[in-house]
């Protein structure tokens, strides 16, 4: 028999008020909700899977009264440990709240529940020729509530920006059970502090998001996917300069190293169609203007670029299947590396114009430290946001790997500070980047951050220990 007194008290307080299927109490049922993609995991006290906002409010209010901490949970694809259980907290999963309302064509918005899966929102809106322009490799599993709470980026930030630009209304529930509507989907509302923007990127530490009004754009009409092999990082920069001056809009400008391609080829059995390999690869997605002339302009641009000495090989996808195949190489990297290896991931950012110099210095630093590990590079070149993946070699065990990574991390953070960058470009802070926050924010900033936390959640029960410690 489970004798945990808090658990018994909470179950008693909620007795007869919630349908049985909303509560998971057996440890084997709760276990999958204890962790995320970081592979860190813990044991939840209980898991709640509410279906309505009223149920969310009831659960939070009772947890608040009993002083039981709560972790909001989405698709658990997070890469910084934001949804990880660390001390037997209650998990509140929004996954069963996944309704998507009909698209408001005039307002170009859609109202969704927080548990709607990102890709399901895309599919729903595509029927109306519209798009919620948040695109990331985890889109088949991550949820809108998680995207908003991490201020997710993804592969189209260069064109559309981060998630925070694409929301105009939120319904939130605070720890004391209050249900609050923020901004009501208004496009214009200049009445002081913007609480929506406080919620975006708060990683579930201020309130639980239950619904959102998402802003939409027209689906790109004439997309093309181009793929290049290149000899060096400097060559990527030259290609990027050419693309910035080209007569088309860049939707994505992604890069990855040869080691990443090899991992995807080996683990997922996908193949590059380029004849000549390179040290690096670039996937570029663009949107042409309408009419027939833009195709000719693109062709001319491509001939010009393929003739330049900084490009080894290149192609342009001729069909939607080929487009998917090329994207499959980029989108399979995180999964391929994680399938067989232990990985420490650094999702960092610097000014776009400095990305090559920064990566070169970070690579030099990594090599100079003689770690028993390999460096896999990929990411969002066009946003100044590379992902540095440190992969353990079989010659060392887990404990030694952690020590090596910790040593590297200290030096890397100093380097990022020197370049005026950020140690979390898009994955959030969660548990993994807390030391960066402590290092990068001034005491005055931290005091304000903590005051905001206390205003929303006076008992400090919502996702405690994430982003910062109180
Ligand atoms: C293969 C792969 C590729 C990825 N690519 C990218 C990428 O390109 N760009 C990028 O930004 N990220 C990327 N990610 C990371 C991840 O997918 C995003 O951070 C995503 O937004 C997390 O959504 P989720 O629903 O899985 O959230 P979770 O992991 O469940 O939670 C993330 C955080 O949000 C909080 N939270 C979740 N739901 C709510 C809610 N309703 N109310 C309040 N708080 C809530 C949690 O407490 C936690 O702190 C990738 C992950 C994988 C596995």
Coordinates of N, CA and C in Angstrom, one line a residue, residues 1 33 37 78 106 132 174 185 189 192 195 221 286 331 333 373 408 428 432-433:
X1 N 0.8 -1.2 0.0 CA 0.0 0.0 0.0 C 0.9 1.3 0.0
X33 N 5.7 9.7 -17.5 CA 5.5 11.2 -17.4 C 6.6 11.9 -16.6
X37 N 13.0 14.4 -23.4 CA 14.0 13.9 -24.3 C 15.5 14.0 -23.8
X78 N 11.1 18.2 -24.8 CA 12.0 19.3 -24.4 C 13.4 18.8 -24.3
X106 N -11.1 35.6 -41.3 CA -11.0 37.1 -41.4 C -9.8 37.6 -40.5
X132 N 0.5 28.0 -39.1 CA 1.1 28.5 -37.9 C 2.6 28.3 -38.1
X174 N -3.8 29.9 -12.9 CA -2.7 30.1 -11.9 C -2.8 29.1 -10.8
X185 N -7.3 37.6 -28.0 CA -7.0 37.5 -29.4 C -7.0 38.8 -30.2
X189 N -3.7 46.1 -28.7 CA -4.2 46.3 -27.3 C -3.1 46.9 -26.5
X192 N -0.7 48.7 -21.3 CA 0.3 48.4 -20.3 C 1.0 47.1 -20.5
X195 N 1.1 40.5 -20.5 CA 1.2 39.3 -19.7 C 1.4 38.1 -20.6
X221 N 3.5 29.6 -51.2 CA 2.9 29.1 -52.5 C 3.9 28.3 -53.3
X286 N 13.3 28.0 -49.8 CA 13.0 29.4 -50.2 C 11.6 29.5 -50.7
X331 N 16.2 16.6 -40.4 CA 15.3 16.4 -39.3 C 15.7 15.1 -38.5
X333 N 18.7 14.2 -37.6 CA 20.0 14.3 -36.9 C 19.9 14.1 -35.4
X373 N 35.6 12.5 -26.6 CA 34.3 12.7 -27.1 C 34.4 13.3 -28.5
X408 N 34.2 21.3 -20.2 CA 34.1 22.0 -21.4 C 33.0 23.1 -21.3
X428 N 15.3 26.6 -24.2 CA 15.0 27.0 -22.9 C 16.0 26.7 -21.9
X432 N 19.0 22.1 -17.3 CA 20.4 22.0 -17.8 C 21.1 23.3 -18.0
X433 N 20.4 24.5 -18.1 CA 21.1 25.7 -18.4 C 21.1 26.7 -17.2

